Short mmCIF file of C-alpha atoms and ligand atoms in Angstrom, two decimals:
data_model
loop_
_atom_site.label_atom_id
_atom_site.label_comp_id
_atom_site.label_asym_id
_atom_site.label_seq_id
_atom_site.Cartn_x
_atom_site.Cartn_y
_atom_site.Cartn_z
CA UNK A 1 23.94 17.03 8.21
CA UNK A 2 26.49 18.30 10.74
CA UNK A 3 29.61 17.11 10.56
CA UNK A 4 31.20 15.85 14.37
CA UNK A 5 33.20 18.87 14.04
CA UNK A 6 30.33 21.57 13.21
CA UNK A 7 28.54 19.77 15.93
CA UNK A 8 31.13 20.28 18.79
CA UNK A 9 31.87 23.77 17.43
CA UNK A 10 28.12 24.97 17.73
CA UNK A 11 27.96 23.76 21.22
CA UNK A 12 30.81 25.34 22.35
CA UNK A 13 29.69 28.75 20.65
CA UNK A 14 26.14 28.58 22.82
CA UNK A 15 27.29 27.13 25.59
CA UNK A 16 30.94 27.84 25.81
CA UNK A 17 32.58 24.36 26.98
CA UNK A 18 33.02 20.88 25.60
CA UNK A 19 30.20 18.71 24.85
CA UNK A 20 29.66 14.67 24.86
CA UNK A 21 28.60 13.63 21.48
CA UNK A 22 25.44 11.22 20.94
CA UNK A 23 23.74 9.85 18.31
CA UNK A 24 20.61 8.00 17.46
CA UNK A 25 18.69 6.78 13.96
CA UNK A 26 15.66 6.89 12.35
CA UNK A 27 14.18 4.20 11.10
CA UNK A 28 12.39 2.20 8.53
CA UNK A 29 10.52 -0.90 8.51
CA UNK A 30 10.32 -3.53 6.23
CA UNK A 31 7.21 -5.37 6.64
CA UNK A 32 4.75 -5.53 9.95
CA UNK A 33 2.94 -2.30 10.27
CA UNK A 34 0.87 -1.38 13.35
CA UNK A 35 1.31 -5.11 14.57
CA UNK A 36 3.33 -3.80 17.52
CA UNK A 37 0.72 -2.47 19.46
CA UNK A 38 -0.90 -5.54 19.14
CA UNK A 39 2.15 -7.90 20.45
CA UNK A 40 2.87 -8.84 16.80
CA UNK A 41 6.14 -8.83 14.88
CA UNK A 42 7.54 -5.99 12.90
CA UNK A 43 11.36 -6.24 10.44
CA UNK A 44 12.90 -2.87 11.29
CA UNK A 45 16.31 -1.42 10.13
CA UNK A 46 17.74 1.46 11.63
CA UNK A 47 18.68 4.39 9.26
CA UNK A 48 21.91 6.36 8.67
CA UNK A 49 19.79 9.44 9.21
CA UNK A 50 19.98 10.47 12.58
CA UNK A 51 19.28 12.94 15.78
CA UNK A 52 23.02 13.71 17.27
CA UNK A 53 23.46 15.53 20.07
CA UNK A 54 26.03 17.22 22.16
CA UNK A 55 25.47 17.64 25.52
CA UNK A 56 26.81 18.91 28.94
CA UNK A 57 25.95 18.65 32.42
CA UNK A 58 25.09 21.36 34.46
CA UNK A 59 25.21 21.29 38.29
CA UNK A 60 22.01 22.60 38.70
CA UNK A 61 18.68 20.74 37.86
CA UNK A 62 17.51 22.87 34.71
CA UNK A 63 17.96 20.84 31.10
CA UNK A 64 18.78 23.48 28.02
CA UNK A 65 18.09 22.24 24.97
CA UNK A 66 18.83 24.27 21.55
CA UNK A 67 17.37 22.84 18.27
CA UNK A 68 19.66 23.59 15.43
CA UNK A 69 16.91 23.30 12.69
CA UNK A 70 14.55 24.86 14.47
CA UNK A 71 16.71 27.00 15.39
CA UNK A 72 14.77 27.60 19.54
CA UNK A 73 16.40 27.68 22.65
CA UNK A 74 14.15 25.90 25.39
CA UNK A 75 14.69 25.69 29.71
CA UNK A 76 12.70 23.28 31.36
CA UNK A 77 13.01 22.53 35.59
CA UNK A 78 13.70 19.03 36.32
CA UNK A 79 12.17 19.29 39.67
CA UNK A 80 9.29 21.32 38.56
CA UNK A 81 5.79 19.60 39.47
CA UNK A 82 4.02 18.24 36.75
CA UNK A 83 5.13 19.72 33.71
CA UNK A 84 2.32 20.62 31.20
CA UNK A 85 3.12 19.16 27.66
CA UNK A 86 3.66 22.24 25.45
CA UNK A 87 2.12 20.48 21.96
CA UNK A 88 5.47 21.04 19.93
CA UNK A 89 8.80 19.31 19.48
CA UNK A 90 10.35 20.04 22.89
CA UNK A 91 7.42 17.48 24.71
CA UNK A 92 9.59 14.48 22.70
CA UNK A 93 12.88 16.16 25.17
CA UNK A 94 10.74 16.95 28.29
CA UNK A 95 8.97 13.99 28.24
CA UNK A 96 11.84 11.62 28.11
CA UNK A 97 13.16 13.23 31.07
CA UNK A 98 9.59 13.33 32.79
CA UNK A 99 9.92 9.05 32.27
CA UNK A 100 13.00 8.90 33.07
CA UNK A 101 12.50 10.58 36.40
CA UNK A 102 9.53 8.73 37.56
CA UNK A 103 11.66 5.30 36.35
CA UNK A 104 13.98 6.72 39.39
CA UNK A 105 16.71 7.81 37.53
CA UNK A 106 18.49 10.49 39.39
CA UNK A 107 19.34 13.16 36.14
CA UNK A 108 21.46 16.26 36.29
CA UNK A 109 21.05 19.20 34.62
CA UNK A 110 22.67 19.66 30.80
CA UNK A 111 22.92 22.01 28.20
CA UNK A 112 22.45 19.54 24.66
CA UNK A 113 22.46 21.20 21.39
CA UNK A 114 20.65 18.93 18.88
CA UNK A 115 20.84 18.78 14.94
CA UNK A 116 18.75 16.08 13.10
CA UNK A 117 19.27 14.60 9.11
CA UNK A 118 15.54 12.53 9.38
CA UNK A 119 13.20 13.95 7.19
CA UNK A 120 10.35 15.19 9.45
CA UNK A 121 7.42 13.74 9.41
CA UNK A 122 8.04 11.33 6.66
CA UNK A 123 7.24 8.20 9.01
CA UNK A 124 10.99 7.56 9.47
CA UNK A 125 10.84 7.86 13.18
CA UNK A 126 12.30 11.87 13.53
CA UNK A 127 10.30 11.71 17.00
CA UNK A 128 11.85 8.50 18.05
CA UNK A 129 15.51 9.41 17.22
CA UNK A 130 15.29 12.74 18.88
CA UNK A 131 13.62 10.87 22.55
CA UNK A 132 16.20 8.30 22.39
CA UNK A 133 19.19 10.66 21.39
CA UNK A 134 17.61 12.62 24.27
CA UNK A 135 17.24 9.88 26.35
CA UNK A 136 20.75 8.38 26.32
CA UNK A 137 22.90 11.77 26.57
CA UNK A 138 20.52 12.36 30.24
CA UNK A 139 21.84 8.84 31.41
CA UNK A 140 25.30 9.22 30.05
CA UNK A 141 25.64 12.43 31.79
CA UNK A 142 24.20 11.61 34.93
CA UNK A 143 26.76 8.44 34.96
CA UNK A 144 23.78 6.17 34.89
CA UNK A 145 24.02 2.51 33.33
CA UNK A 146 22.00 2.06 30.00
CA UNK A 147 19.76 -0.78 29.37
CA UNK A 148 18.79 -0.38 25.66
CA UNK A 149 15.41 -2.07 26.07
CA UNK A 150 14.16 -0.19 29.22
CA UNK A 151 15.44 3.03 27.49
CA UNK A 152 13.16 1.95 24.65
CA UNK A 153 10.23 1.83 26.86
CA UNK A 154 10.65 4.91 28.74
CA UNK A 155 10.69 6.89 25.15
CA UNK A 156 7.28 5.03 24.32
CA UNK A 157 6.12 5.73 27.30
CA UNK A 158 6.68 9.35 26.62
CA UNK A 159 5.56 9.64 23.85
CA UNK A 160 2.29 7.68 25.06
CA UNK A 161 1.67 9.75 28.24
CA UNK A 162 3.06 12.87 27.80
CA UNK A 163 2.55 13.83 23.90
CA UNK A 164 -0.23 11.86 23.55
CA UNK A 165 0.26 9.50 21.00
CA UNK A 166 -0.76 5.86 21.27
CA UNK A 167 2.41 4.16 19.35
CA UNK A 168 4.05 0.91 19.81
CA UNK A 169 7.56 -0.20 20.82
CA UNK A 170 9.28 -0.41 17.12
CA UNK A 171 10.55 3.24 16.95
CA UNK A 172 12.03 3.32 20.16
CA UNK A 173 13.03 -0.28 20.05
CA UNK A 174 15.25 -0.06 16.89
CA UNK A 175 16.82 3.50 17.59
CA UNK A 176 18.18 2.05 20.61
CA UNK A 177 18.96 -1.75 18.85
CA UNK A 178 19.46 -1.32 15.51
CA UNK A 179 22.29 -3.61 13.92
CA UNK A 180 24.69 -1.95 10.84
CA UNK A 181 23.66 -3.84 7.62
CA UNK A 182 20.95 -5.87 9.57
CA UNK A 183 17.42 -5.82 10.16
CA UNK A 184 15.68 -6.97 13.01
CA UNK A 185 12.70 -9.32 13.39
CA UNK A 186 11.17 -8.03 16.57
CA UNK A 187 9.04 -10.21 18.66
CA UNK A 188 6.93 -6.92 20.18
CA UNK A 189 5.25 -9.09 23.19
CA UNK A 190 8.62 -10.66 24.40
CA UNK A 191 11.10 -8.10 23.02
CA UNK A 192 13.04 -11.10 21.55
CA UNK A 193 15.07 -9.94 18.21
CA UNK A 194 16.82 -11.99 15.92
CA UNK A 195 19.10 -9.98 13.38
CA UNK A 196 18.04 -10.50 9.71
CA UNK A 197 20.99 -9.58 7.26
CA UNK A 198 20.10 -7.90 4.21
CA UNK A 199 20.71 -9.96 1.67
CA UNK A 200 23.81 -8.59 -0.72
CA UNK A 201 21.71 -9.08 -3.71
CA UNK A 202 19.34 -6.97 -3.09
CA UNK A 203 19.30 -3.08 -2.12
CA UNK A 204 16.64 -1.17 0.53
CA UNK A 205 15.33 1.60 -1.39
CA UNK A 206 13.43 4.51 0.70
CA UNK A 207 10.96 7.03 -1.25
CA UNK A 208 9.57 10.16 0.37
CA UNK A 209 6.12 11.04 -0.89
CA UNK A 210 6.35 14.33 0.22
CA UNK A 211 2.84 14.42 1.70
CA UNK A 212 1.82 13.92 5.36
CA UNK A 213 -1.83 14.14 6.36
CA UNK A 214 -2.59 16.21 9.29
CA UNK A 215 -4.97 13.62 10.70
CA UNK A 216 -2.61 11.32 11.40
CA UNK A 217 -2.22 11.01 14.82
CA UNK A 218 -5.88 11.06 15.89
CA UNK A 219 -6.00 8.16 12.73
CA UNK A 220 -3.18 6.61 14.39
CA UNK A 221 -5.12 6.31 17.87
CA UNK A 222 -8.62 5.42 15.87
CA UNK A 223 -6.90 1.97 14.51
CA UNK A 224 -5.60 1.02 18.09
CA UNK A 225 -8.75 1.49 19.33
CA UNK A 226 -10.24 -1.31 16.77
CA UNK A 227 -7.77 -3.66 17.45
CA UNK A 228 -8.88 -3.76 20.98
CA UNK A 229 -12.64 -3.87 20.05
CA UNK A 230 -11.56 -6.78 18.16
CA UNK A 231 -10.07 -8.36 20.75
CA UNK A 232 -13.30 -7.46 22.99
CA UNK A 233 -15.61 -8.86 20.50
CA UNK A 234 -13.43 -12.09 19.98
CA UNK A 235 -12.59 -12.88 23.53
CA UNK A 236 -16.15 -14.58 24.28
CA UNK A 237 -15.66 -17.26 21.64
CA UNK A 238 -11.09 -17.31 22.18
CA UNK A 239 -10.77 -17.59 25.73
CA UNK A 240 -8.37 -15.56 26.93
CA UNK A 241 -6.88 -13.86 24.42
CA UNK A 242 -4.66 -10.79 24.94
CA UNK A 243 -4.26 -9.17 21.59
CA UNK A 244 -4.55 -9.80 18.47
CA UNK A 245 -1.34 -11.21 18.28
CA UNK A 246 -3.36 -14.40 19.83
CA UNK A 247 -5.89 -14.80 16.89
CA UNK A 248 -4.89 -16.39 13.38
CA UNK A 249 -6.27 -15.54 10.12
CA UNK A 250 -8.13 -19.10 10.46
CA UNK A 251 -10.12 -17.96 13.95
CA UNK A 252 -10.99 -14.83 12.35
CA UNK A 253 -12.22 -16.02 9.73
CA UNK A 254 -14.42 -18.03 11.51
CA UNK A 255 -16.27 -15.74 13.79
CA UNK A 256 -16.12 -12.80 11.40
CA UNK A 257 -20.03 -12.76 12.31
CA UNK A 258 -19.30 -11.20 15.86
CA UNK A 259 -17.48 -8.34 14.17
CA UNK A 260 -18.67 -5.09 11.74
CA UNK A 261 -17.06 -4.52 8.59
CA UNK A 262 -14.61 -1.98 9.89
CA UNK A 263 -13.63 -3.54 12.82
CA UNK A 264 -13.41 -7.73 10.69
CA UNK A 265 -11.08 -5.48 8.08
CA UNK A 266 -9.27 -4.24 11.18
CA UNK A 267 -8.12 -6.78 12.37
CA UNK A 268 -7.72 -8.91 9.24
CA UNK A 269 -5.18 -6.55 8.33
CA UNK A 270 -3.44 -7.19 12.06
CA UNK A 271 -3.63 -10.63 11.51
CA UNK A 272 -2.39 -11.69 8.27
CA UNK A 273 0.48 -9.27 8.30
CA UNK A 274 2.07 -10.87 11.75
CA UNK A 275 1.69 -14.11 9.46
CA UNK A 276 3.30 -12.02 6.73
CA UNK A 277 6.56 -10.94 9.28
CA UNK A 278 6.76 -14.69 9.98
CA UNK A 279 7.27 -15.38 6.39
CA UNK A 280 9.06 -12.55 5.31
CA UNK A 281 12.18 -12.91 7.91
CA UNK A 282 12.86 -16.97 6.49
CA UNK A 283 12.65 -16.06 3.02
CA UNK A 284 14.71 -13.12 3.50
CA UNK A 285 17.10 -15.55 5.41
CA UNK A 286 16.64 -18.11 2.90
CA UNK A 287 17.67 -15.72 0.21
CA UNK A 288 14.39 -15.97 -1.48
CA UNK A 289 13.55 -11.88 -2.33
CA UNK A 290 11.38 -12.74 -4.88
CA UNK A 291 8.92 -13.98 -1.88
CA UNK A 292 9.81 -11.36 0.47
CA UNK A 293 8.85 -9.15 -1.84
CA UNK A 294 5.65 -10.76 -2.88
CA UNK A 295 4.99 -10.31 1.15
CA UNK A 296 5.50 -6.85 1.15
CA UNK A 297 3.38 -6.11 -1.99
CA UNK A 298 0.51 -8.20 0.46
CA UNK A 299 1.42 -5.85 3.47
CA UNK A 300 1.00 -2.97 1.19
CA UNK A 301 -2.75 -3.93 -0.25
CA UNK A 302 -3.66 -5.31 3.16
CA UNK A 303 -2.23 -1.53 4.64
CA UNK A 304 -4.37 0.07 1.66
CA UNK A 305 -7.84 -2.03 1.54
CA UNK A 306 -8.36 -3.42 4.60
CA UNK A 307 -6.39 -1.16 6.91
CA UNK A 308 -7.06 1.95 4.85
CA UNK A 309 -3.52 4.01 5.74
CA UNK A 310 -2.64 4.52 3.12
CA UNK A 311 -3.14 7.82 0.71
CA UNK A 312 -3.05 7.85 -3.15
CA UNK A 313 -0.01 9.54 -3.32
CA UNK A 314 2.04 6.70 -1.78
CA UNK A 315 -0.09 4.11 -3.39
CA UNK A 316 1.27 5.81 -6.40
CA UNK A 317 4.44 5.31 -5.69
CA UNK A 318 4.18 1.47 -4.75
CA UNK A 319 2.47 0.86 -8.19
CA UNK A 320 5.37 2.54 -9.93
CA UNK A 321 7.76 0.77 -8.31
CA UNK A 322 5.65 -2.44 -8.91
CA UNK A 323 5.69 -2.30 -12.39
CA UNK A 324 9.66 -1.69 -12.61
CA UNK A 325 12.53 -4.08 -13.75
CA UNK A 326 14.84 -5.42 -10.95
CA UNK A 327 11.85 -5.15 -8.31
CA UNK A 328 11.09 -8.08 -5.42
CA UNK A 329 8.41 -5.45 -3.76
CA UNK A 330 7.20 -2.46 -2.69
CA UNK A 331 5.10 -1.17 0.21
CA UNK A 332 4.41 1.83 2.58
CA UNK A 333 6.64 2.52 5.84
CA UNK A 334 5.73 3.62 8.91
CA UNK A 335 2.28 5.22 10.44
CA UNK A 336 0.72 5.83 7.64
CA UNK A 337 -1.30 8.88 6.05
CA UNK A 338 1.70 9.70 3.97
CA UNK A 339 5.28 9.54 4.42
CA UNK A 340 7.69 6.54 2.18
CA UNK A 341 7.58 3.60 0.73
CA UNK A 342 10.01 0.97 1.19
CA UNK A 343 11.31 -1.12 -1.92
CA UNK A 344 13.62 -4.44 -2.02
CA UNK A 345 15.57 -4.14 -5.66
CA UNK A 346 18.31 -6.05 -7.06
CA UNK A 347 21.11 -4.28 -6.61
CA UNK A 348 22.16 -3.90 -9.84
CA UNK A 349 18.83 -2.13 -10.83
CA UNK A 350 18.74 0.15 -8.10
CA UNK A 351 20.35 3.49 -9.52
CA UNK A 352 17.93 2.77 -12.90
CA UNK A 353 15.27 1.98 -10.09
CA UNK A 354 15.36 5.26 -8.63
CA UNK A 355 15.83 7.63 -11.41
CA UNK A 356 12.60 6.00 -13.03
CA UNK A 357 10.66 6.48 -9.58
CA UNK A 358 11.43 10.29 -9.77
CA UNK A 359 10.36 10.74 -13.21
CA UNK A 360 7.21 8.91 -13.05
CA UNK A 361 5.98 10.45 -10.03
CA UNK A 362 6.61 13.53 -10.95
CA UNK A 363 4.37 12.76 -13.79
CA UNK A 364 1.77 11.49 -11.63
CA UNK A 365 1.27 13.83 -8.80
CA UNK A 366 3.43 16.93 -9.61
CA UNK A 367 6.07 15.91 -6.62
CA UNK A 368 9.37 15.90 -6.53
CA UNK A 369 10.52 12.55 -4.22
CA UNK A 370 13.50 12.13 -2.06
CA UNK A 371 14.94 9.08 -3.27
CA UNK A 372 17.88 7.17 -1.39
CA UNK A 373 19.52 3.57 -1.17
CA UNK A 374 19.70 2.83 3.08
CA UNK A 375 22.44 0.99 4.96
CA UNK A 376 21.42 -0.26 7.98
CA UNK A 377 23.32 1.16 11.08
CA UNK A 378 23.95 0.32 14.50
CA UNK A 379 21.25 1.71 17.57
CA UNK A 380 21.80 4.39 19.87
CA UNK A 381 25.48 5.44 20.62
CA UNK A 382 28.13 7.83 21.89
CA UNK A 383 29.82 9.91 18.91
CA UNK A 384 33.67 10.34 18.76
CA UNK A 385 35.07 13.67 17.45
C1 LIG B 401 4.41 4.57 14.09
C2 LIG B 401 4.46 4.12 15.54
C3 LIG B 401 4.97 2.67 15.66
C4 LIG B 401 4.22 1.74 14.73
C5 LIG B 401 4.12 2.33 13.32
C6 LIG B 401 3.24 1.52 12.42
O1 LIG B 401 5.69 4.66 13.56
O2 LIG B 401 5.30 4.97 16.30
O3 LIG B 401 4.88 2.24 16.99
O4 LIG B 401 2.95 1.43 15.24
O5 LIG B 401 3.65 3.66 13.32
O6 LIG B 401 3.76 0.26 12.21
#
């Protein structure tokens, strides 16, 4: 990662004045996976990986933006009409500022030089930290006020509209909320959070499975798309029903007969794991891990049976870390189709935990994981140098 310094000192090289410094985190969730699409509840932490970006205004209208690891160089017009997406990283920058413009906030111009420590593509929310970095350096240099939760929105609603991809709230929601050494149990249909602290006993563990299947965003899309059948084919016999937030395990049970297979397994998946949030954030309160764990071994089977997305290599890694001392649970993080796993360990066993991860799936699949303890850290935020 950049250091503050190395930061400020690479803008000024490009760009040849002094920058603002931002910064915004990745993320990953505990337990409640694609339940906030469908108003659910989802348990969050934000990472200490992060976008951070320094930025400038200009006094024109035309936004610069310089990826360091990519190193690319990319102009885009603010007041040019109807800007086509360019299917690549800079639609995440563009189509912030797209939303943030039709939300009616006035921008300037600004150079921003951006340099990101989230794995890519590893379902720790690389596309979310870089909108929301991108997102709050616009306002702060256009002297605009910041609402954290509207900010949130705009970035989902860019990446909804403008690169195309269907996702919920959490991504956004967290890089803009998140609380240091907290997790937050998100209520996705009123936005309420409560802060969860993570219990001292007990240490987040994050594992990379190194894989990420190309199909996931059209995958991604495909399991929205059942929810809402679900909620289509339920409605008749519900009432009025909005999502499946509205529908317990009981009621589904119950008229399974109106649903196929796919869609019953759907939705069954939806439905016990908002159950499973529930649970999860008063045990974790209570300081009972060994049942918040149990959850998120559920989450993970639900995710992997019913859900199906899940892939063998990070089903491998959740049955490793199943079977090892000083475990409470294990499950996949994030989209799916690849990406991490998220473990709850006793603290003391965590270094042991880790090492014995990366030897045994190496042994299994040939991959070398990225392996790391997480500390939850605070949302969206200016940087000091
Ligand atoms: C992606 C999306 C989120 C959420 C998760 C699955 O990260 O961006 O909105 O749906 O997948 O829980």
């Amino acid at each position: 990662m950049f250091t503050i310094e190395e930061l400020e000192a690479g803008f000024k090289a490009r760009f040849g004045r002094q920058p603002q410094l931002f910064r915004a985190p990745g993320r990953v969730n505990l337990i409640g996976e694609h339940t906030d699409y469908n108003d659910g509840f989802i348990m969050p932490a934000a990472l200490e990986y992060e976008t951070r970006a320094a930025a400038a205004a200009r006094a024109d209208r035309i936004l610069r933006v310089h990826s360091v690891s990519r190193n690319e160089t990319v102009e885009f017009d603010l007041d040019s009409p109807n800007p086509a997406p360019r299917k690549d990283w800079t639609d995440y920058v563009f189509g912030v500022a797209v939303m943030l413009e039709r939300a009616g906030k006035r921008l300037t111009g600004a150079d921003i030089l951006i340099v990101s420590s989230v794995p890519l593509g590893s379902g720790l929310s690389s596309s979310a930290a870089l909108e929301v970095s991108i997102g709050y350096s616009l306002l702060a240099l256009a002297g605009l006020p910041i609402d954290r939760v509207e900010l949130a929105k705009l970035c989902q609603k860019a990446e909804n509209e403008y690169v195309g991809m269907r996702c919920g709230i959490m991504d956004q929601f967290i890089s803009c909320n998140g609380e240091h050494d907290h997790a937050l149990m998100i209520d996705c249909r009123s936005l309420e959070k409560r802060s969860v602290p993570i219990d001292p006993r007990a240490v987040v563990v994050v594992a990379n499975s190194m894989v990420h299947h190309e199909l996931a965003s059209g995958e991604y899309n495909k399991r929205r798309a059942s929810c809402e059948e679900g909620v289509r084919l339920l409605r008749p016999v519900l009432g009025d029903i909005k999502a499946l937030r509205d529908v317990s395990p009981d009621q589904l049970e119950q008229h399974k007969a109106l649903l196929d297979d796919v869609t019953y397994r759907r939705c069954r998946h939806i439905v016990t794991e908002n159950d499973r949030v529930v649970e999860a954030a008063a045990a974790l309160e209570a300081g009972d891990l060994a049942r918040c764990g149990a959850l998120m071994n559920a989450s993970h089977v639900s995710m992997r049976d019913d859900y199906e997305i899940t892939c063998d290599e990070v089903d491998k890694l959740a049955e490793i870390a199943w079977k090892l001392p000083g475990v409470f649970g294990s499950r996949m993080t994030g989209g799916g189709f690849g990406g991490c796993t998220v473990s709850l360990v006793e603290a003391g066993a965590a270094e042991a935990f880790m090492a014995a991860v990366k030897v045994a799936y190496k042994e299994a699949t040939g991959l070398d994981t990225v392996i790391f303890a997480c500390s939850p850290r605070e949302g969206v935020s200016a940087l000091s140098a």
